[in-house]
PDB file of C-alpha atoms in Angstrom:
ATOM      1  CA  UNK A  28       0.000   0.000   0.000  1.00 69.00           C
ATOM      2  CA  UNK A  29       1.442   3.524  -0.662  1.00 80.00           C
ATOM      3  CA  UNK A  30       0.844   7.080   1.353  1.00 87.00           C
ATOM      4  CA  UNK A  31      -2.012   8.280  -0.687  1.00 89.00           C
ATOM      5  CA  UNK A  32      -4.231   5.198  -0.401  1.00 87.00           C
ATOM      6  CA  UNK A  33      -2.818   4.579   3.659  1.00 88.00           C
ATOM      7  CA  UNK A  34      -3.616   8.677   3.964  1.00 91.00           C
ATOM      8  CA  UNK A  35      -7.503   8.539   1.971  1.00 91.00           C
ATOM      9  CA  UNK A  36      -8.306   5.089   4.148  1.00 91.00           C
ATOM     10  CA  UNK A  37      -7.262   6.831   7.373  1.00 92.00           C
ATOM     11  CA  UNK A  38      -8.979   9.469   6.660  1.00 94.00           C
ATOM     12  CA  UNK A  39     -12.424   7.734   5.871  1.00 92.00           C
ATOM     13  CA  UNK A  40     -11.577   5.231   8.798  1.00 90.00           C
ATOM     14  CA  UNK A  41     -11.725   7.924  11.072  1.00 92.00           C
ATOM     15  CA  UNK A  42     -14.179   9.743  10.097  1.00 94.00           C
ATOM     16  CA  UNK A  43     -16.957   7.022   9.051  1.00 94.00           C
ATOM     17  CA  UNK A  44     -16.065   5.125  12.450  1.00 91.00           C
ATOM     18  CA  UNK A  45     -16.935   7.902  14.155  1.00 94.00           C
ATOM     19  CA  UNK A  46     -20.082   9.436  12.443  1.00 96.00           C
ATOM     20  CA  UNK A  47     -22.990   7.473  11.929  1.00 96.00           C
ATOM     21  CA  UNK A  48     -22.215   6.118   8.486  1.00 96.00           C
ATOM     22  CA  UNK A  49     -21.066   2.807   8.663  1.00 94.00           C
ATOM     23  CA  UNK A  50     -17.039   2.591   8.468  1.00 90.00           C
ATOM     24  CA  UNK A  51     -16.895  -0.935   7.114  1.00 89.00           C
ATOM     25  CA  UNK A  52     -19.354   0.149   4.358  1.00 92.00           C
ATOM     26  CA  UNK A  53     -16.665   3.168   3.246  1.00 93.00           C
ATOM     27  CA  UNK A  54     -13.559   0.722   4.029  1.00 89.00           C
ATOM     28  CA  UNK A  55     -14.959  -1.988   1.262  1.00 90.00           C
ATOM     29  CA  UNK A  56     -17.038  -0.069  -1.246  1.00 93.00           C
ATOM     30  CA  UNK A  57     -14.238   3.021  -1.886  1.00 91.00           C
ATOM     31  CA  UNK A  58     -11.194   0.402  -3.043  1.00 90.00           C
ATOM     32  CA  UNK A  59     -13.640  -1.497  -4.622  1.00 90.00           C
ATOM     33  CA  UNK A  60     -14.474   1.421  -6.924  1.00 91.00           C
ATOM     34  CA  UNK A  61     -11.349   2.530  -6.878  1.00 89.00           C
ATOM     35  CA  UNK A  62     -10.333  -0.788  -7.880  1.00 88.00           C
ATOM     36  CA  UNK A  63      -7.743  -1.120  -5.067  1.00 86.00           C
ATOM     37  CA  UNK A  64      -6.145  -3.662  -3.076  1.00 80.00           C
ATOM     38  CA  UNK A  65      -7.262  -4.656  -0.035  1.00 72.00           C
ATOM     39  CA  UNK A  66      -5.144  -3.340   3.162  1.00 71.00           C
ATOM     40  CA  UNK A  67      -4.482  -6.417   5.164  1.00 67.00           C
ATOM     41  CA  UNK A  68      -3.760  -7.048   8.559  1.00 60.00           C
ATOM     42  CA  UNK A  69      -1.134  -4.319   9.481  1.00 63.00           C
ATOM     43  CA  UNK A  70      -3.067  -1.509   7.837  1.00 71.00           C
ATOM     44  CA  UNK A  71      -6.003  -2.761   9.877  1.00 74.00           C
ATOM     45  CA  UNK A  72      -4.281  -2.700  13.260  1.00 75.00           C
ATOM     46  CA  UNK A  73      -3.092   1.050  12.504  1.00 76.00           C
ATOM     47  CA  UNK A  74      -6.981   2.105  12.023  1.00 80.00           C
ATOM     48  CA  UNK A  75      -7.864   0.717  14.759  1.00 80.00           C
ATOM     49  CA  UNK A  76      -5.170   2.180  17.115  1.00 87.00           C
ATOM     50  CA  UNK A  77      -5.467   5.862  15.460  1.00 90.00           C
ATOM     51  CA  UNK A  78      -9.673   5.276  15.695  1.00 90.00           C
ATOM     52  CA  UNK A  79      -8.716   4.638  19.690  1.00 91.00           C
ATOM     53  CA  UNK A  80      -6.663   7.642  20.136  1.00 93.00           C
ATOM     54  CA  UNK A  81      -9.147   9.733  18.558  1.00 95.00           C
ATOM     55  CA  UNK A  82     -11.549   8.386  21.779  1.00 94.00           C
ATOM     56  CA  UNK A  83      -9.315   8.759  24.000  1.00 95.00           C
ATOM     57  CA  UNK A  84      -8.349  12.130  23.760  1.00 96.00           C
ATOM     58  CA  UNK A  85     -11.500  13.575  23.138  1.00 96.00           C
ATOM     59  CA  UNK A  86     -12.919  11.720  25.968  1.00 96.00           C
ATOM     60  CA  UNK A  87     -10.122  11.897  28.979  1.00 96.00           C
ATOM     61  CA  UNK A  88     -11.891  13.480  30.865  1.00 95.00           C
ATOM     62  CA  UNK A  89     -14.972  11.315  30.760  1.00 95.00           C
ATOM     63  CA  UNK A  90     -12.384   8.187  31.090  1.00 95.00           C
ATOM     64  CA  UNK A  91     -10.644   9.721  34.445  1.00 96.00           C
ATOM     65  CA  UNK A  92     -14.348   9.926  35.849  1.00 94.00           C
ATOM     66  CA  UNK A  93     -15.684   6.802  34.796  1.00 94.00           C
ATOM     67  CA  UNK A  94     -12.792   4.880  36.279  1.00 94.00           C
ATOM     68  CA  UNK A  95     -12.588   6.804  39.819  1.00 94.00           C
ATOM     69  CA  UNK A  96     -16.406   6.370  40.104  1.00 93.00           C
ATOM     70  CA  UNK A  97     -15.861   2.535  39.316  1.00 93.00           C
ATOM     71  CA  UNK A  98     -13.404   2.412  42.198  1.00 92.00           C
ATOM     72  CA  UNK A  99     -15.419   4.460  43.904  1.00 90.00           C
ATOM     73  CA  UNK A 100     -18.157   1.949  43.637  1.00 90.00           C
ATOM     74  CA  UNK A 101     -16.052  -1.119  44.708  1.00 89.00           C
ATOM     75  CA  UNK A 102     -15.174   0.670  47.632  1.00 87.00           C
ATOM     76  CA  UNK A 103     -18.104   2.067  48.999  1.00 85.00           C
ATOM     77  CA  UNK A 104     -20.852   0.129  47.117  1.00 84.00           C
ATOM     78  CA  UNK A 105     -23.294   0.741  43.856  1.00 83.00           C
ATOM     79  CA  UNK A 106     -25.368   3.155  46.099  1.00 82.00           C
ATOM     80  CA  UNK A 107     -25.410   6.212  42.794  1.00 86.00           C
ATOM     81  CA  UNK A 108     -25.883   5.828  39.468  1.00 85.00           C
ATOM     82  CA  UNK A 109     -22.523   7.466  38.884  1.00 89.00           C
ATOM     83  CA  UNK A 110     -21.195   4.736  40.629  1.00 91.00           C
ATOM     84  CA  UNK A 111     -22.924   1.844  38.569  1.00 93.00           C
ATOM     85  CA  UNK A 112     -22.306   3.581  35.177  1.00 94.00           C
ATOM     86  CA  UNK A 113     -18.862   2.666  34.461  1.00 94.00           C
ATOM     87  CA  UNK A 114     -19.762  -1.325  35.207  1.00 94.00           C
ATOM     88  CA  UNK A 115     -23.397  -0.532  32.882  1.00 95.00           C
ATOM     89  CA  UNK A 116     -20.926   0.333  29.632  1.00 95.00           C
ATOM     90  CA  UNK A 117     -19.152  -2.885  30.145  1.00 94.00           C
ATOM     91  CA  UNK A 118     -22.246  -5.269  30.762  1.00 94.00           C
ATOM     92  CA  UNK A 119     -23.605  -2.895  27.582  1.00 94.00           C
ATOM     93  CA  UNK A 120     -20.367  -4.434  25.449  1.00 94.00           C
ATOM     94  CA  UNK A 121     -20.276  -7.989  26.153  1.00 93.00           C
ATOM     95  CA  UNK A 122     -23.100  -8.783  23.636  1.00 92.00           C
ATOM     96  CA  UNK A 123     -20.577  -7.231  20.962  1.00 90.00           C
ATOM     97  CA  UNK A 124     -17.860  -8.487  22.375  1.00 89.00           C
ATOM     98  CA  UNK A 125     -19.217 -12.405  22.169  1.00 90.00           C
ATOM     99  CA  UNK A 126     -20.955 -12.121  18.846  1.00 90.00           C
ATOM    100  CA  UNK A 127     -17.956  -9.854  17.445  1.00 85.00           C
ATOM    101  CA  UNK A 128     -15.287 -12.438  18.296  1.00 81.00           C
ATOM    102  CA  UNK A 129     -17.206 -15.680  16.539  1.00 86.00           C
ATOM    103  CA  UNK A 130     -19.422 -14.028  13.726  1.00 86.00           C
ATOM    104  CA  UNK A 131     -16.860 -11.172  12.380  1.00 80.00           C
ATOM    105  CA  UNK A 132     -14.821 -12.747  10.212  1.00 81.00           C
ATOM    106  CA  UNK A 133     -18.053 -14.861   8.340  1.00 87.00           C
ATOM    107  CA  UNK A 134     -19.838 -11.737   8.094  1.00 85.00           C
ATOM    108  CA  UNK A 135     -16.563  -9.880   6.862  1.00 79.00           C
ATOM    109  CA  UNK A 136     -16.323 -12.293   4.068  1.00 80.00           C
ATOM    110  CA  UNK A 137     -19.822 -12.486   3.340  1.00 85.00           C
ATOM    111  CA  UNK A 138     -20.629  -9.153   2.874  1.00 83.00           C
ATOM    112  CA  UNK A 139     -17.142  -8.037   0.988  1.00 78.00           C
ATOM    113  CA  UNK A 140     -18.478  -9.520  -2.266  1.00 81.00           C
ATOM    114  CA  UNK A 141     -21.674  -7.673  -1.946  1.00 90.00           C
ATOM    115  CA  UNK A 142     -21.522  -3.760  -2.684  1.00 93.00           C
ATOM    116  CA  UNK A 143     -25.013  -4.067  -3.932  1.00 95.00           C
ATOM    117  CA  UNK A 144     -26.241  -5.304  -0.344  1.00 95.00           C
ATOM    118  CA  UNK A 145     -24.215  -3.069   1.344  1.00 95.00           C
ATOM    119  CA  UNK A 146     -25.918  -0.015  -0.528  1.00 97.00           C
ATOM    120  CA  UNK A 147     -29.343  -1.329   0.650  1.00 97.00           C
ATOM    121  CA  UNK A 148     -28.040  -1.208   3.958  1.00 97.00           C
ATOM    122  CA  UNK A 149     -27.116   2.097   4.283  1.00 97.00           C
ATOM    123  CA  UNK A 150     -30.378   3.428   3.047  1.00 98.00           C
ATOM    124  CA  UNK A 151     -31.888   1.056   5.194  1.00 98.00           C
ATOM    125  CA  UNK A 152     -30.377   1.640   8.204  1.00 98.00           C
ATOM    126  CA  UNK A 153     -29.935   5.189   7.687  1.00 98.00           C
ATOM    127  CA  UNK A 154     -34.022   5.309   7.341  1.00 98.00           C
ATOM    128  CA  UNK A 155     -34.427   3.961  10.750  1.00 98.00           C
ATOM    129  CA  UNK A 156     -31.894   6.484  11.789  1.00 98.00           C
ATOM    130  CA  UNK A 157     -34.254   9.304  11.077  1.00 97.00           C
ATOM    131  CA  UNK A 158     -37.070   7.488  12.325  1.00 98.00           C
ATOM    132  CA  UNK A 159     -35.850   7.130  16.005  1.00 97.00           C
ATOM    133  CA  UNK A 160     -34.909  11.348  15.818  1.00 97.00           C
ATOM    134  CA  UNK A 161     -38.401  12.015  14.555  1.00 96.00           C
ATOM    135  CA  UNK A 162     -40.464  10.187  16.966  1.00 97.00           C
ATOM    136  CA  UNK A 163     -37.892   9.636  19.867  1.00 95.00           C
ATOM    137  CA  UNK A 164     -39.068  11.443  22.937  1.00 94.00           C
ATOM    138  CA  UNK A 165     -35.511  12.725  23.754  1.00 94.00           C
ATOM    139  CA  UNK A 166     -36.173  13.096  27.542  1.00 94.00           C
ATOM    140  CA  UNK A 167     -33.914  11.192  29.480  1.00 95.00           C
ATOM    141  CA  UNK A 168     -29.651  11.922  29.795  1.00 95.00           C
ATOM    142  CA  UNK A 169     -27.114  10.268  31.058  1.00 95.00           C
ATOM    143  CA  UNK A 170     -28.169   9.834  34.688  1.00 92.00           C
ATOM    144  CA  UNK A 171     -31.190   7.655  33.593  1.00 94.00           C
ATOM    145  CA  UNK A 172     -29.217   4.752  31.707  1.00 95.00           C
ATOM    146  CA  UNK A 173     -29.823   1.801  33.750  1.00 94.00           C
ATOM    147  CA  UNK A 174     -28.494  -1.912  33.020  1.00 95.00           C
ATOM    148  CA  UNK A 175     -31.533  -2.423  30.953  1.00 96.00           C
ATOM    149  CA  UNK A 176     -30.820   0.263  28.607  1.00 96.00           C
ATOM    150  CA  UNK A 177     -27.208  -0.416  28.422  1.00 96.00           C
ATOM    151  CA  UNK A 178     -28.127  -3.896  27.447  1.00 96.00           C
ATOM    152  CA  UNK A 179     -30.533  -2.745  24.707  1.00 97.00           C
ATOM    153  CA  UNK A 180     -27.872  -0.369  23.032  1.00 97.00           C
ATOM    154  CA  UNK A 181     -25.477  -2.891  23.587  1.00 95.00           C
ATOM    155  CA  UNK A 182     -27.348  -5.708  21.946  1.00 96.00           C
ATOM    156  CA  UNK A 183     -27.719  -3.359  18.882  1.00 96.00           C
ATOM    157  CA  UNK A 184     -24.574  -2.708  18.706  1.00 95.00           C
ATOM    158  CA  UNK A 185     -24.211  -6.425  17.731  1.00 93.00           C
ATOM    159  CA  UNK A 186     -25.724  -5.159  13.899  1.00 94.00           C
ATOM    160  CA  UNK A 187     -22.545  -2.919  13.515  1.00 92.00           C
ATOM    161  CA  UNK A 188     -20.434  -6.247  12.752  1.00 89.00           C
ATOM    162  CA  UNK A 189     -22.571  -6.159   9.133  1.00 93.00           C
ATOM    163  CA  UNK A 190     -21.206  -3.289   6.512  1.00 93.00           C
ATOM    164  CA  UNK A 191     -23.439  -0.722   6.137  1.00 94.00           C
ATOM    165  CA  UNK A 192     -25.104  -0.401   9.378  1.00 95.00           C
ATOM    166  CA  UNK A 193     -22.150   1.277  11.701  1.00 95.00           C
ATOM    167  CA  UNK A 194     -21.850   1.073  15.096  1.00 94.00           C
ATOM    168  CA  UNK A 195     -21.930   4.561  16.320  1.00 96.00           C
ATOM    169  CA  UNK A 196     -25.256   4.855  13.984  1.00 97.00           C
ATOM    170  CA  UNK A 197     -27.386   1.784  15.197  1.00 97.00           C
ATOM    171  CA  UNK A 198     -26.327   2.605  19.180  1.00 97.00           C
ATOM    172  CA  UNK A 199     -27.465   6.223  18.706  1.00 98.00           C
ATOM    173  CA  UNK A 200     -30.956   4.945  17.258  1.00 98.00           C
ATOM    174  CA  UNK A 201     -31.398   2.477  20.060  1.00 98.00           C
ATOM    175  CA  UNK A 202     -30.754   5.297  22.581  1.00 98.00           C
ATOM    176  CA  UNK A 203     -33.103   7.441  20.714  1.00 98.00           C
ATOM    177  CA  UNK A 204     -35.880   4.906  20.437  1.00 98.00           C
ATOM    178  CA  UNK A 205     -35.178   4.480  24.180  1.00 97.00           C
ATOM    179  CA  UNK A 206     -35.920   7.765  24.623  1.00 97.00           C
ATOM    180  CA  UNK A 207     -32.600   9.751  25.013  1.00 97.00           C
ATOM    181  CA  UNK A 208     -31.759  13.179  24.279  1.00 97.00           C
ATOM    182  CA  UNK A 209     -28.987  13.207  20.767  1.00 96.00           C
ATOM    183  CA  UNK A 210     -26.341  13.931  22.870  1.00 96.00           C
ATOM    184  CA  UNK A 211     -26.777  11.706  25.301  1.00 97.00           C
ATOM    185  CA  UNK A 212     -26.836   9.073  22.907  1.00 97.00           C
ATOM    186  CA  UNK A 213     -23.952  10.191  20.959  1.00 96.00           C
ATOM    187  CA  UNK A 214     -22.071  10.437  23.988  1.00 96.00           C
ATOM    188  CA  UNK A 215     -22.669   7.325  25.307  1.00 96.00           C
ATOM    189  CA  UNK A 216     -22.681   5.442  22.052  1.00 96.00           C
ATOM    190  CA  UNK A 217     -18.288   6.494  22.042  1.00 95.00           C
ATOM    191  CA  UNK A 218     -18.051   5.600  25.678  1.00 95.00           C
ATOM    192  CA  UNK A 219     -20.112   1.922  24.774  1.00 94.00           C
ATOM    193  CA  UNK A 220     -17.717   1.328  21.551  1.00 92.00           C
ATOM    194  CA  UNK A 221     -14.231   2.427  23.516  1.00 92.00           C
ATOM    195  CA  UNK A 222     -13.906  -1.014  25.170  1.00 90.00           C
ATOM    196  CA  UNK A 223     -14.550  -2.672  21.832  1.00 86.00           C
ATOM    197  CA  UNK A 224     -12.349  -0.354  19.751  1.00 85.00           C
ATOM    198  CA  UNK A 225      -9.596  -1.016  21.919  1.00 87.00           C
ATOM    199  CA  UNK A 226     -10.584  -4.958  22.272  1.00 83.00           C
ATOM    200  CA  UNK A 227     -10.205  -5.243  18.292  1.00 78.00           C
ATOM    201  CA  UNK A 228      -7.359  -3.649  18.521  1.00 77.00           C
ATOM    202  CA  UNK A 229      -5.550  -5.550  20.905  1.00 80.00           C
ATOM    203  CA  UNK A 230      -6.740  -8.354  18.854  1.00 76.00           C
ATOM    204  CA  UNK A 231      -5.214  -7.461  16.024  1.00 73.00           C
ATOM    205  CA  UNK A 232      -2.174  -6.610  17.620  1.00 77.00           C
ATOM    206  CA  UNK A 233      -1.735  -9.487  18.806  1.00 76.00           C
ATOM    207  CA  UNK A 234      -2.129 -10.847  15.562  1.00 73.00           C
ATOM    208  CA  UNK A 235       0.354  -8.055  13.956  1.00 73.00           C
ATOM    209  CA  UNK A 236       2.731  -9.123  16.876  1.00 74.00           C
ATOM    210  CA  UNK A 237       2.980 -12.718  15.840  1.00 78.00           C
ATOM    211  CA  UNK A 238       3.668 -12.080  12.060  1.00 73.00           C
ATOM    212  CA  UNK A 239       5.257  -9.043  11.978  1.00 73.00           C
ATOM    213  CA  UNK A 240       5.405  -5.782  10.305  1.00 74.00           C
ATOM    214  CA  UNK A 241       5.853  -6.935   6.279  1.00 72.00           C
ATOM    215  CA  UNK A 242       8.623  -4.602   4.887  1.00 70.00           C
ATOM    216  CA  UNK A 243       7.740  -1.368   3.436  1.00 73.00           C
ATOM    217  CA  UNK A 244       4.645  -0.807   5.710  1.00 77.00           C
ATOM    218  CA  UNK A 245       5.685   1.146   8.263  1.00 82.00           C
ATOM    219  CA  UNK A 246       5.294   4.058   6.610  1.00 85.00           C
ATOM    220  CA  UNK A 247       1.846   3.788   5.405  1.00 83.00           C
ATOM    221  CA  UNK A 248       0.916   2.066   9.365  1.00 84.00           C
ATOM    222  CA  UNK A 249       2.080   5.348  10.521  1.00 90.00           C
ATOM    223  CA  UNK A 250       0.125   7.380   8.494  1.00 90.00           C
ATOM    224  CA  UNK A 251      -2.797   5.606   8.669  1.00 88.00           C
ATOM    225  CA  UNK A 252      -2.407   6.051  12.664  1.00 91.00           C
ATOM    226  CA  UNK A 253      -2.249   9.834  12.106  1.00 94.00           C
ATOM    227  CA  UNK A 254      -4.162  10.366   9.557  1.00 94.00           C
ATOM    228  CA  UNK A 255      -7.576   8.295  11.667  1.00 94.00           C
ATOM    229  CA  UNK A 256      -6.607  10.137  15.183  1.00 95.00           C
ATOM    230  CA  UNK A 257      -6.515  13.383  13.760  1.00 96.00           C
ATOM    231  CA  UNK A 258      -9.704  12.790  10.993  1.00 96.00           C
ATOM    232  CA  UNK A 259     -11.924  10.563  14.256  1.00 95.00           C
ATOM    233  CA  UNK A 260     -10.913  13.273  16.790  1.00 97.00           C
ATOM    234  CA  UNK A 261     -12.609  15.795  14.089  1.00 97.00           C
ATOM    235  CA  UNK A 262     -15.621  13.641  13.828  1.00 96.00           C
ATOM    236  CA  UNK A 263     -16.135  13.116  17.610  1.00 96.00           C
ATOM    237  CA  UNK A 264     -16.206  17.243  17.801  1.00 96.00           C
ATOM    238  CA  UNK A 265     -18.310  17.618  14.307  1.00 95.00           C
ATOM    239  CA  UNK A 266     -21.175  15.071  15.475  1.00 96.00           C
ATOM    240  CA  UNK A 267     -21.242  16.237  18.782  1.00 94.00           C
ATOM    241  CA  UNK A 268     -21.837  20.011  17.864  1.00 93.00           C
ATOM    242  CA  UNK A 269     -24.785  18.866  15.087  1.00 93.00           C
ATOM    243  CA  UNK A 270     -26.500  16.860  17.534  1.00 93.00           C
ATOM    244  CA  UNK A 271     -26.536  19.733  20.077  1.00 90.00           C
ATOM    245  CA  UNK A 272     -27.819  22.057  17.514  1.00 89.00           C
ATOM    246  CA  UNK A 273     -29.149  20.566  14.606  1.00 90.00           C
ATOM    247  CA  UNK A 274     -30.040  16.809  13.832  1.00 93.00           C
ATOM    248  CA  UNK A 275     -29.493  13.811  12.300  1.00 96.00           C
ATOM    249  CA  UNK A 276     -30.919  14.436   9.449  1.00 96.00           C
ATOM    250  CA  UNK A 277     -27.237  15.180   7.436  1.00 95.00           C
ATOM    251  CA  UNK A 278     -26.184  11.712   8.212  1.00 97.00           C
ATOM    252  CA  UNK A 279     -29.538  10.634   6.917  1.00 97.00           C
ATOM    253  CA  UNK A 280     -29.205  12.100   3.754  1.00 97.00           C
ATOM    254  CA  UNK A 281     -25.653  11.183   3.012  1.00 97.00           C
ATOM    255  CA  UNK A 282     -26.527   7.510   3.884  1.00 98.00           C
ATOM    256  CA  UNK A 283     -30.156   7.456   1.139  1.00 98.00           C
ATOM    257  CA  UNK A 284     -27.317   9.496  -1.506  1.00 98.00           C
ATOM    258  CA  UNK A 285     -24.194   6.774  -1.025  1.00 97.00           C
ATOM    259  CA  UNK A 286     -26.937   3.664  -0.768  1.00 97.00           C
ATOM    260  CA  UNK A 287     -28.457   5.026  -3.794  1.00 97.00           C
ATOM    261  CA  UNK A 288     -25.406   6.489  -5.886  1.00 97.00           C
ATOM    262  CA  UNK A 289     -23.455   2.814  -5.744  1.00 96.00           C
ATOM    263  CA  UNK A 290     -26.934   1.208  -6.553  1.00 97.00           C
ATOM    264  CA  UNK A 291     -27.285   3.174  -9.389  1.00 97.00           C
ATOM    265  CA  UNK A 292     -23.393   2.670 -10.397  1.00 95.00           C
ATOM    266  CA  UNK A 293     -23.959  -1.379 -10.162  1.00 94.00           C
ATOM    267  CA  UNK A 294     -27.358  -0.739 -12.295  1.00 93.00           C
ATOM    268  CA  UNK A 295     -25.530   1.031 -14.905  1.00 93.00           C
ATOM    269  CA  UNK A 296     -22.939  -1.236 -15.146  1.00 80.00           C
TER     270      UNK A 296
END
């Protein structure tokens, strides 16, 4: 892989993981237009980690609070919902985690050789997107998440292993449909997928670790680190500002215009 396509795939990594838009969808259907090779396993491992940093940063502080409340909790007992918070988000990601682990790579494979399903996906799932901001009641924030609703968003979450659905998109319509304001569901979508970002990439780490680095990939590893920090850190702040002020309604319409502009590419050809 050169710099350009290691810079362009970091790029949409970061970005698409972060927004509602499905990353896997962008990460097969672009070099598949594009008619370029696929990135393999080290490229993988360096979206992953610069998707994670992204997270991190933006969300320090949230991370610093979430674990002094969990020891908080084991100290003193589950008496606030601050407290039990922290241990919600990780009963909210083992459904992921479990389905993730013995489904992905089927599904991967599955769904690589089908742009044409992918499409319907995004409109699909980008439909039911707008339907949960339309008629969600967009009451409750963060201090109202309870195990059941962590389980809920977690369980969705499950769908984002298929191309085309996206994790941060189908945890922010569970939340929604659950009744949660957009930023509350944003917000607690990114603190749900941290401990799965960093699980896959630990994962594939591990992975990278055994076989090592293939010669003349560090260069485009590096740069697709940097180039996914500094493009998911951008989407953290870009989705979070919409969904305070605007809706999701942008995402919606991007996801009906990709669905429908590679349907109509595959139709024409």
């Amino acid at each position: 892989m050169d710099i350009i396509h290691a810079a362009v795939l970091g790029i949409l990594q970061g970005l698409t993981e972060i927004l509602p838009i499905s990353s896997s969808a962008h990460l097969i259907l672009v070099p598949w237009l594009l008619g370029w090779p696929e990135s393999g396993l080290t490229f993988d491992v360096g979206l992953h980690v610069g998707t994670l940093l992204a997270l991190c940063v933006y969300f320090r502080r949230d991370i610093a609070y979430l674990t002094s409340d969990a020891v908080t909790g084991l100290r003193e007992g589950f008496g606030s919902q601050t407290s039990r918070l922290p241990f919600f988000i990780i009963a909210g990601t083992v459904p992921a985690a479990i389905v993730g682990k013995t489904l992905e790579k089927p599904i991967e494979e599955f769904f690589r050789g089908s742009p044409t399903l992918i499409a319907v996906l995004l409109i699909a799932f980008g439909l039911l997107l707008a339907l949960s901001d339309t008629i969600g009641s967009k009451r409750w924030r963060m201090d109202r998440v309870d195990l059941r609703c962590a389980l809920l968003i977690g369980l969705a979450q499950c769908l984002a292993l298929i191309p085309g659905v996206s994790r941060s998109g189908i945890t922010i319509t569970a939340a929604l449909f659950l009744g949660f304001t957009r930023d509350t569901a944003a917000r607690f979508s990114f603190l749900l997928s941290l401990p799965i970002v960093a699980g896959a990439g630990i994962l594939k780490m591990g992975e990278l670790a055994r076989n090592g680095i293939p010669a003349g990939e560090l260069a485009p590893l590096l740069v697709g680190i940097t180039t996914s920090a500094v493009s998911g850190y951008l989407g953290v702040v870009l989705l979070l500002k919409l969904v305070q002020r605007y809706s999701l309604y942008p995402f919606v319409w991007y996801r009906l215009l990709a669905g429908g502009a590679v349907l109509a590419y595959l139709f024409a050809r």
